[in-house]
Amino acid sequence: MTACIYDVAIVGAGPAGATCAWYLARAGVRVALLEKHAFPRDKICGDAVCSRAQLHLSRMGVLQQIFDNGEAHAAAIGGMVSPGGVVAIGNSVEHIASSPVIAVRRVHLDQRIARAAAEAGAALIERFEAVDATLDGEAGLWTIDARRGASCRARVLVAADGALSRLARRLGIVGGAPEAVCSRAYIDASSSDFPHDGVAFYPRDLLPGYCALFREAGGQLNFCLYLIPGGQLTVHDLRRTHDRVMREDPFVSRAIGARAAIGAMRGAPLRLGGIPRSYGERLLILGDAAGQIDPLTGEGIQYGMDAAEIAAATLVECLAEDDFRAARLSRYHRRWRRAFGNDFAWSARIARLCSARPGLLDAGALALRRDGAPLLAKWAEVMTGARPKLDFLKPGLALPVLAALGRLALRPAALQQSTG
Ligand SMILES: Cc1cc2nc3c(=O)[nH]c(=O)nc-3n(C[C@H](O)[C@H](O)[C@H](O)COP(=O)(O)OP(=O)(O)OC[C@H]3O[C@@H](n4cnc5c(N)ncnc54)[C@H](O)[C@@H]3O)c2cc1C
């Protein structure tokens, strides 16, 4: 391992790191993909894979593999339950060419992406836990040291080591701990009568967070509860809130059912909204490590994969120019901010607004009930990142919600009549 000098070493073979390795290897770059675990390994996640992630998976051949092997479930019937209890559920794919979300367990997904990167030519090195990285400025080389004495050398380092981002924090690029957390519990397939594919629940005290139930392949369910700062709860309330909402929230408990066999809760951090600087001298930060998670939904797989493609394209340019100065690599940061990062600011604003005015979500759910599948499809596309969040302000979505707000103001009893 020490003998070989790679053009790029990527620490972390999650969707972001492995996708970056795939794009680089396809471009003929010598790339090492360093992962502390051995695949298959689990990752705590809601397992919802949105449309742009599906695009990358399709290019890799992974989308086909997961469907061929029965590992994916394409969502069709779903929707939301608003803070006031308005249930809006329908078929969102009738008006969209393909499913905006598929559910795939990460134990399958991540292994398949990493193996695709290896097949494309990346050197996938498992059980390599990077503990430190030092840059020899004169030689223009990083040495990445692993826990058990192994090391790897490369001209550029990409830190894609997840939300805790210990490496980028150690290098001083990422500051502080992630601000949000999320729980996950699987529910056995035959133990619940949940009839839908995916529903987001917005209990008032969870805002700006929420919880969701997703159907996986084989009928298993995945329950996640996102605790996002800015509301009544803090990250320390995760376990208590997860158990309470599953047991006591009338909509969630009814959806799960009394005889559900619920697996153990596990939680993991979320770094939201994008870090202010994701590059340095011969260094890029990618995926959750760079906070590339939507502050409204907690989704990060597709953003990490989009950023991975952008990072790979930027690195190919830098390799051609033999220029890895921070100023040159800053193009990566500007590009991903333009592609999706600036939209995160709108997500954060919308999350704050809904938290302060939960009636907006009630009005949204009422509008979805009234206008049905065409509006649901638009709503789903915005929530899953296929359209920018700013589209919530465009007439197609804003007018039906404003009209519902108006109806609620004139006749508050309309809310009671639409609940349950
Ligand atoms: C409970 C929960 C639910 C979520 N639900 C969804 C969802 O439904 N849809 C969605 O799009 N997003 C969801 N997310 C976010 C999503 O999980 C992340 O955005 C996504 O995993 C980011 O990919 P990544 O490659 O950046 O990081 P990760 O997937 O975290 O991968 C990082 C990799 O780096 C490795 N690593 C870490 N440290 C080292 C080291 N020192 N040396 C070597 N390797 C190392 C890890 O083992 C891991 O394989 C959820 C997150 C949580 C916590």
PDB file of N, CA and C and ligand atoms in Angstrom, residues 11-17 34-37 39 41 43-50 106 110 128-131 160-163 182-184 224 226 266-270 286-289 292-293 298-302 304, ligand 1:
ATOM      1  N   VAL A  11     -11.218   9.128   1.575  1.00  0.00           N
ATOM      2  CA  VAL A  11     -11.463   8.475   2.868  1.00  0.00           C
ATOM      3  C   VAL A  11     -12.969   8.382   3.073  1.00  0.00           C
ATOM      4  N   GLY A  12     -13.490   7.154   3.098  1.00  0.00           N
ATOM      5  CA  GLY A  12     -14.926   6.932   3.300  1.00  0.00           C
ATOM      6  C   GLY A  12     -15.582   6.440   2.024  1.00  0.00           C
ATOM      7  N   ALA A  13     -16.112   5.193   2.079  1.00  0.00           N
ATOM      8  CA  ALA A  13     -16.745   4.603   0.887  1.00  0.00           C
ATOM      9  C   ALA A  13     -18.252   4.533   1.054  1.00  0.00           C
ATOM     10  N   GLY A  14     -18.849   5.616   1.584  1.00  0.00           N
ATOM     11  CA  GLY A  14     -20.304   5.758   1.542  1.00  0.00           C
ATOM     12  C   GLY A  14     -20.701   6.159   0.129  1.00  0.00           C
ATOM     13  N   PRO A  15     -21.970   6.521  -0.084  1.00  0.00           N
ATOM     14  CA  PRO A  15     -22.414   6.882  -1.444  1.00  0.00           C
ATOM     15  C   PRO A  15     -21.610   8.032  -2.044  1.00  0.00           C
ATOM     16  N   ALA A  16     -21.223   9.011  -1.210  1.00  0.00           N
ATOM     17  CA  ALA A  16     -20.493  10.161  -1.747  1.00  0.00           C
ATOM     18  C   ALA A  16     -19.083   9.751  -2.194  1.00  0.00           C
ATOM     19  N   GLY A  17     -18.320   9.151  -1.275  1.00  0.00           N
ATOM     20  CA  GLY A  17     -16.938   8.782  -1.589  1.00  0.00           C
ATOM     21  C   GLY A  17     -16.867   7.763  -2.721  1.00  0.00           C
ATOM     22  N   LEU A  34     -10.730   4.414   0.516  1.00  0.00           N
ATOM     23  CA  LEU A  34     -10.331   3.835   1.806  1.00  0.00           C
ATOM     24  C   LEU A  34     -11.526   3.776   2.740  1.00  0.00           C
ATOM     25  N   GLU A  35     -11.853   2.609   3.231  1.00  0.00           N
ATOM     26  CA  GLU A  35     -13.058   2.435   4.052  1.00  0.00           C
ATOM     27  C   GLU A  35     -12.704   1.686   5.337  1.00  0.00           C
ATOM     28  N   LYS A  36     -13.195   2.223   6.465  1.00  0.00           N
ATOM     29  CA  LYS A  36     -12.803   1.605   7.735  1.00  0.00           C
ATOM     30  C   LYS A  36     -13.486   0.260   7.970  1.00  0.00           C
ATOM     31  N   HIS A  37     -14.674   0.063   7.406  1.00  0.00           N
ATOM     32  CA  HIS A  37     -15.371  -1.210   7.574  1.00  0.00           C
ATOM     33  C   HIS A  37     -15.092  -2.119   6.381  1.00  0.00           C
ATOM     34  N   PHE A  39     -17.267  -4.351   3.592  1.00  0.00           N
ATOM     35  CA  PHE A  39     -18.636  -4.509   3.071  1.00  0.00           C
ATOM     36  C   PHE A  39     -19.025  -5.985   3.084  1.00  0.00           C
ATOM     37  N   ARG A  41     -21.753  -3.525   5.041  1.00  0.00           N
ATOM     38  CA  ARG A  41     -21.892  -2.904   6.359  1.00  0.00           C
ATOM     39  C   ARG A  41     -23.169  -2.058   6.349  1.00  0.00           C
ATOM     40  N   LYS A  43     -25.644   1.171   7.406  1.00  0.00           N
ATOM     41  CA  LYS A  43     -25.521   2.618   7.708  1.00  0.00           C
ATOM     42  C   LYS A  43     -26.916   3.037   8.159  1.00  0.00           C
ATOM     43  N   ILE A  44     -26.992   3.717   9.275  1.00  0.00           N
ATOM     44  CA  ILE A  44     -28.303   4.111   9.796  1.00  0.00           C
ATOM     45  C   ILE A  44     -28.874   5.193   8.887  1.00  0.00           C
ATOM     46  N   CYS A  45     -30.048   4.915   8.325  1.00  0.00           N
ATOM     47  CA  CYS A  45     -30.577   5.787   7.278  1.00  0.00           C
ATOM     48  C   CYS A  45     -32.058   5.487   7.086  1.00  0.00           C
ATOM     49  N   GLY A  46     -32.767   6.441   6.470  1.00  0.00           N
ATOM     50  CA  GLY A  46     -34.159   6.200   6.106  1.00  0.00           C
ATOM     51  C   GLY A  46     -34.280   5.377   4.836  1.00  0.00           C
ATOM     52  N   ASP A  47     -33.154   5.217   4.126  1.00  0.00           N
ATOM     53  CA  ASP A  47     -33.071   4.355   2.933  1.00  0.00           C
ATOM     54  C   ASP A  47     -33.860   4.898   1.745  1.00  0.00           C
ATOM     55  N   ALA A  48     -34.291   6.169   1.805  1.00  0.00           N
ATOM     56  CA  ALA A  48     -35.043   6.748   0.687  1.00  0.00           C
ATOM     57  C   ALA A  48     -34.049   7.334  -0.315  1.00  0.00           C
ATOM     58  N   VAL A  49     -34.082   6.802  -1.519  1.00  0.00           N
ATOM     59  CA  VAL A  49     -33.114   7.199  -2.553  1.00  0.00           C
ATOM     60  C   VAL A  49     -33.861   8.004  -3.606  1.00  0.00           C
ATOM     61  N   CYS A  50     -33.560   9.303  -3.670  1.00  0.00           N
ATOM     62  CA  CYS A  50     -34.345  10.222  -4.511  1.00  0.00           C
ATOM     63  C   CYS A  50     -33.829  10.220  -5.958  1.00  0.00           C
ATOM     64  N   ARG A 106     -29.358   0.303   3.090  1.00  0.00           N
ATOM     65  CA  ARG A 106     -27.988   0.747   2.838  1.00  0.00           C
ATOM     66  C   ARG A 106     -26.995  -0.417   2.863  1.00  0.00           C
ATOM     67  N   ASP A 110     -24.798   0.512  -0.417  1.00  0.00           N
ATOM     68  CA  ASP A 110     -23.431   1.036  -0.300  1.00  0.00           C
ATOM     69  C   ASP A 110     -22.411   0.026  -0.816  1.00  0.00           C
ATOM     70  N   PHE A 128      -9.614  -0.048   6.367  1.00  0.00           N
ATOM     71  CA  PHE A 128      -8.569   0.989   6.438  1.00  0.00           C
ATOM     72  C   PHE A 128      -9.198   2.177   7.164  1.00  0.00           C
ATOM     73  N   GLU A 129      -8.953   2.276   8.468  1.00  0.00           N
ATOM     74  CA  GLU A 129      -9.527   3.387   9.228  1.00  0.00           C
ATOM     75  C   GLU A 129      -8.504   4.512   9.313  1.00  0.00           C
ATOM     76  N   ALA A 130      -8.732   5.558   8.550  1.00  0.00           N
ATOM     77  CA  ALA A 130      -7.779   6.678   8.535  1.00  0.00           C
ATOM     78  C   ALA A 130      -7.810   7.374   9.888  1.00  0.00           C
ATOM     79  N   VAL A 131      -6.661   7.521  10.499  1.00  0.00           N
ATOM     80  CA  VAL A 131      -6.607   8.205  11.800  1.00  0.00           C
ATOM     81  C   VAL A 131      -5.921   9.562  11.674  1.00  0.00           C
ATOM     82  N   ALA A 160     -14.478  12.069   2.802  1.00  0.00           N
ATOM     83  CA  ALA A 160     -15.904  11.740   2.621  1.00  0.00           C
ATOM     84  C   ALA A 160     -16.285  10.772   3.735  1.00  0.00           C
ATOM     85  N   ASP A 161     -15.891  11.151   4.968  1.00  0.00           N
ATOM     86  CA  ASP A 161     -15.984  10.210   6.084  1.00  0.00           C
ATOM     87  C   ASP A 161     -17.238  10.396   6.931  1.00  0.00           C
ATOM     88  N   GLY A 162     -18.295  10.995   6.339  1.00  0.00           N
ATOM     89  CA  GLY A 162     -19.583  11.041   7.024  1.00  0.00           C
ATOM     90  C   GLY A 162     -19.753  12.248   7.935  1.00  0.00           C
ATOM     91  N   ALA A 163     -20.940  12.314   8.586  1.00  0.00           N
ATOM     92  CA  ALA A 163     -21.353  13.534   9.281  1.00  0.00           C
ATOM     93  C   ALA A 163     -20.407  13.943  10.417  1.00  0.00           C
ATOM     94  N   CYS A 182     -30.959  11.791  13.870  1.00  0.00           N
ATOM     95  CA  CYS A 182     -32.119  11.078  13.337  1.00  0.00           C
ATOM     96  C   CYS A 182     -32.077   9.633  13.847  1.00  0.00           C
ATOM     97  N   SER A 183     -33.258   9.101  14.115  1.00  0.00           N
ATOM     98  CA  SER A 183     -33.349   7.717  14.587  1.00  0.00           C
ATOM     99  C   SER A 183     -33.820   6.818  13.448  1.00  0.00           C
ATOM    100  N   ARG A 184     -33.606   5.533  13.624  1.00  0.00           N
ATOM    101  CA  ARG A 184     -34.144   4.556  12.665  1.00  0.00           C
ATOM    102  C   ARG A 184     -34.526   3.281  13.398  1.00  0.00           C
ATOM    103  N   CYS A 224     -38.245   6.511  10.728  1.00  0.00           N
ATOM    104  CA  CYS A 224     -37.174   7.444  11.088  1.00  0.00           C
ATOM    105  C   CYS A 224     -37.774   8.678  11.731  1.00  0.00           C
ATOM    106  N   TYR A 226     -36.612  12.592  12.611  1.00  0.00           N
ATOM    107  CA  TYR A 226     -35.572  13.593  12.401  1.00  0.00           C
ATOM    108  C   TYR A 226     -35.724  14.698  13.440  1.00  0.00           C
ATOM    109  N   ARG A 266     -31.858   2.933  16.483  1.00  0.00           N
ATOM    110  CA  ARG A 266     -30.466   3.393  16.421  1.00  0.00           C
ATOM    111  C   ARG A 266     -30.476   4.829  15.903  1.00  0.00           C
ATOM    112  N   GLY A 267     -29.567   5.629  16.352  1.00  0.00           N
ATOM    113  CA  GLY A 267     -29.544   7.033  15.939  1.00  0.00           C
ATOM    114  C   GLY A 267     -28.203   7.403  15.330  1.00  0.00           C
ATOM    115  N   ALA A 268     -28.194   8.456  14.525  1.00  0.00           N
ATOM    116  CA  ALA A 268     -26.948   8.931  13.918  1.00  0.00           C
ATOM    117  C   ALA A 268     -27.079  10.425  13.636  1.00  0.00           C
ATOM    118  N   PRO A 269     -25.945  11.132  13.568  1.00  0.00           N
ATOM    119  CA  PRO A 269     -26.006  12.590  13.392  1.00  0.00           C
ATOM    120  C   PRO A 269     -26.236  13.021  11.954  1.00  0.00           C
ATOM    121  N   LEU A 270     -26.732  14.248  11.816  1.00  0.00           N
ATOM    122  CA  LEU A 270     -26.904  14.878  10.493  1.00  0.00           C
ATOM    123  C   LEU A 270     -26.207  16.241  10.538  1.00  0.00           C
ATOM    124  N   LEU A 286     -16.438  16.173   1.155  1.00  0.00           N
ATOM    125  CA  LEU A 286     -17.533  15.690   0.305  1.00  0.00           C
ATOM    126  C   LEU A 286     -18.611  14.985   1.129  1.00  0.00           C
ATOM    127  N   GLY A 287     -19.862  15.125   0.680  1.00  0.00           N
ATOM    128  CA  GLY A 287     -20.973  14.385   1.281  1.00  0.00           C
ATOM    129  C   GLY A 287     -21.346  14.928   2.654  1.00  0.00           C
ATOM    130  N   ASP A 288     -21.769  14.028   3.542  1.00  0.00           N
ATOM    131  CA  ASP A 288     -22.163  14.460   4.893  1.00  0.00           C
ATOM    132  C   ASP A 288     -21.048  15.219   5.595  1.00  0.00           C
ATOM    133  N   ALA A 289     -19.807  14.849   5.319  1.00  0.00           N
ATOM    134  CA  ALA A 289     -18.682  15.545   5.947  1.00  0.00           C
ATOM    135  C   ALA A 289     -18.738  17.036   5.626  1.00  0.00           C
ATOM    136  N   GLN A 292     -23.666  18.221   3.254  1.00  0.00           N
ATOM    137  CA  GLN A 292     -24.515  18.270   2.044  1.00  0.00           C
ATOM    138  C   GLN A 292     -25.821  17.506   2.273  1.00  0.00           C
ATOM    139  N   ILE A 293     -26.569  17.970   3.273  1.00  0.00           N
ATOM    140  CA  ILE A 293     -27.873  17.379   3.628  1.00  0.00           C
ATOM    141  C   ILE A 293     -28.920  18.480   3.643  1.00  0.00           C
ATOM    142  N   GLY A 298     -33.675  16.254   5.621  1.00  0.00           N
ATOM    143  CA  GLY A 298     -32.658  15.346   6.169  1.00  0.00           C
ATOM    144  C   GLY A 298     -32.102  14.382   5.138  1.00  0.00           C
ATOM    145  N   GLU A 299     -32.421  14.599   3.867  1.00  0.00           N
ATOM    146  CA  GLU A 299     -31.917  13.703   2.831  1.00  0.00           C
ATOM    147  C   GLU A 299     -30.550  14.161   2.339  1.00  0.00           C
ATOM    148  N   GLY A 300     -29.663  13.193   2.135  1.00  0.00           N
ATOM    149  CA  GLY A 300     -28.319  13.582   1.724  1.00  0.00           C
ATOM    150  C   GLY A 300     -27.697  12.687   0.671  1.00  0.00           C
ATOM    151  N   ILE A 301     -28.339  11.554   0.379  1.00  0.00           N
ATOM    152  CA  ILE A 301     -27.672  10.617  -0.546  1.00  0.00           C
ATOM    153  C   ILE A 301     -27.491  11.261  -1.918  1.00  0.00           C
ATOM    154  N   GLN A 302     -28.594  11.839  -2.449  1.00  0.00           N
ATOM    155  CA  GLN A 302     -28.469  12.372  -3.814  1.00  0.00           C
ATOM    156  C   GLN A 302     -27.547  13.596  -3.863  1.00  0.00           C
ATOM    157  N   GLY A 304     -24.926  14.134  -1.889  1.00  0.00           N
ATOM    158  CA  GLY A 304     -23.557  13.620  -1.804  1.00  0.00           C
ATOM    159  C   GLY A 304     -23.098  13.060  -3.144  1.00  0.00           C
TER     160      GLY A 304
HETATM  161  C1  LIG B   1     -31.311   8.108  10.601  1.00  0.00           C
HETATM  162  C2  LIG B   1     -30.965   8.770   9.277  1.00  0.00           C
HETATM  163  C3  LIG B   1     -31.881   8.712   8.253  1.00  0.00           C
HETATM  164  C4  LIG B   1     -31.545   9.242   6.993  1.00  0.00           C
HETATM  165  N1  LIG B   1     -32.430   9.086   5.972  1.00  0.00           N
HETATM  166  C5  LIG B   1     -32.080   9.451   4.723  1.00  0.00           C
HETATM  167  C6  LIG B   1     -32.904   9.137   3.623  1.00  0.00           C
HETATM  168  O1  LIG B   1     -33.944   8.500   3.754  1.00  0.00           O
HETATM  169  N2  LIG B   1     -32.501   9.552   2.374  1.00  0.00           N
HETATM  170  C7  LIG B   1     -31.344  10.245   2.188  1.00  0.00           C
HETATM  171  O2  LIG B   1     -31.050  10.634   1.046  1.00  0.00           O
HETATM  172  N3  LIG B   1     -30.526  10.526   3.222  1.00  0.00           N
HETATM  173  C8  LIG B   1     -30.843  10.121   4.479  1.00  0.00           C
HETATM  174  N4  LIG B   1     -29.989  10.352   5.516  1.00  0.00           N
HETATM  175  C9  LIG B   1     -28.702  10.985   5.233  1.00  0.00           C
HETATM  176  C10 LIG B   1     -27.770   9.962   4.541  1.00  0.00           C
HETATM  177  O3  LIG B   1     -27.639   8.834   5.352  1.00  0.00           O
HETATM  178  C11 LIG B   1     -26.418  10.608   4.278  1.00  0.00           C
HETATM  179  O4  LIG B   1     -26.615  11.848   3.664  1.00  0.00           O
HETATM  180  C12 LIG B   1     -25.512   9.745   3.391  1.00  0.00           C
HETATM  181  O5  LIG B   1     -25.217   8.532   3.993  1.00  0.00           O
HETATM  182  C13 LIG B   1     -24.231  10.526   3.080  1.00  0.00           C
HETATM  183  O6  LIG B   1     -23.283   9.706   2.442  1.00  0.00           O
HETATM  184  P1  LIG B   1     -21.714   9.920   2.714  1.00  0.00           P
HETATM  185  O7  LIG B   1     -21.038   9.003   1.778  1.00  0.00           O
HETATM  186  O8  LIG B   1     -21.385  11.355   2.719  1.00  0.00           O
HETATM  187  O9  LIG B   1     -21.502   9.465   4.225  1.00  0.00           O
HETATM  188  P2  LIG B   1     -21.705   8.040   4.892  1.00  0.00           P
HETATM  189  O10 LIG B   1     -22.799   7.311   4.247  1.00  0.00           O
HETATM  190  O11 LIG B   1     -21.791   8.286   6.361  1.00  0.00           O
HETATM  191  O12 LIG B   1     -20.361   7.252   4.579  1.00  0.00           O
HETATM  192  C14 LIG B   1     -19.162   7.594   5.205  1.00  0.00           C
HETATM  193  C15 LIG B   1     -18.231   6.391   5.129  1.00  0.00           C
HETATM  194  O13 LIG B   1     -16.974   6.760   5.660  1.00  0.00           O
HETATM  195  C16 LIG B   1     -16.494   5.684   6.451  1.00  0.00           C
HETATM  196  N5  LIG B   1     -15.526   6.254   7.388  1.00  0.00           N
HETATM  197  C17 LIG B   1     -15.779   7.066   8.440  1.00  0.00           C
HETATM  198  N6  LIG B   1     -14.641   7.403   9.050  1.00  0.00           N
HETATM  199  C18 LIG B   1     -13.651   6.772   8.389  1.00  0.00           C
HETATM  200  C19 LIG B   1     -12.249   6.712   8.559  1.00  0.00           C
HETATM  201  N7  LIG B   1     -11.639   7.375   9.542  1.00  0.00           N
HETATM  202  N8  LIG B   1     -11.518   5.970   7.699  1.00  0.00           N
HETATM  203  C20 LIG B   1     -12.137   5.296   6.694  1.00  0.00           C
HETATM  204  N9  LIG B   1     -13.460   5.294   6.507  1.00  0.00           N
HETATM  205  C21 LIG B   1     -14.197   6.031   7.332  1.00  0.00           C
HETATM  206  C22 LIG B   1     -17.741   5.118   7.088  1.00  0.00           C
HETATM  207  O14 LIG B   1     -17.546   3.810   7.552  1.00  0.00           O
HETATM  208  C23 LIG B   1     -18.730   5.210   5.930  1.00  0.00           C
HETATM  209  O15 LIG B   1     -18.682   4.054   5.125  1.00  0.00           O
HETATM  210  C24 LIG B   1     -30.302   9.879   6.798  1.00  0.00           C
HETATM  211  C25 LIG B   1     -29.386   9.971   7.851  1.00  0.00           C
HETATM  212  C26 LIG B   1     -29.715   9.425   9.077  1.00  0.00           C
HETATM  213  C27 LIG B   1     -28.709   9.502  10.197  1.00  0.00           C
END
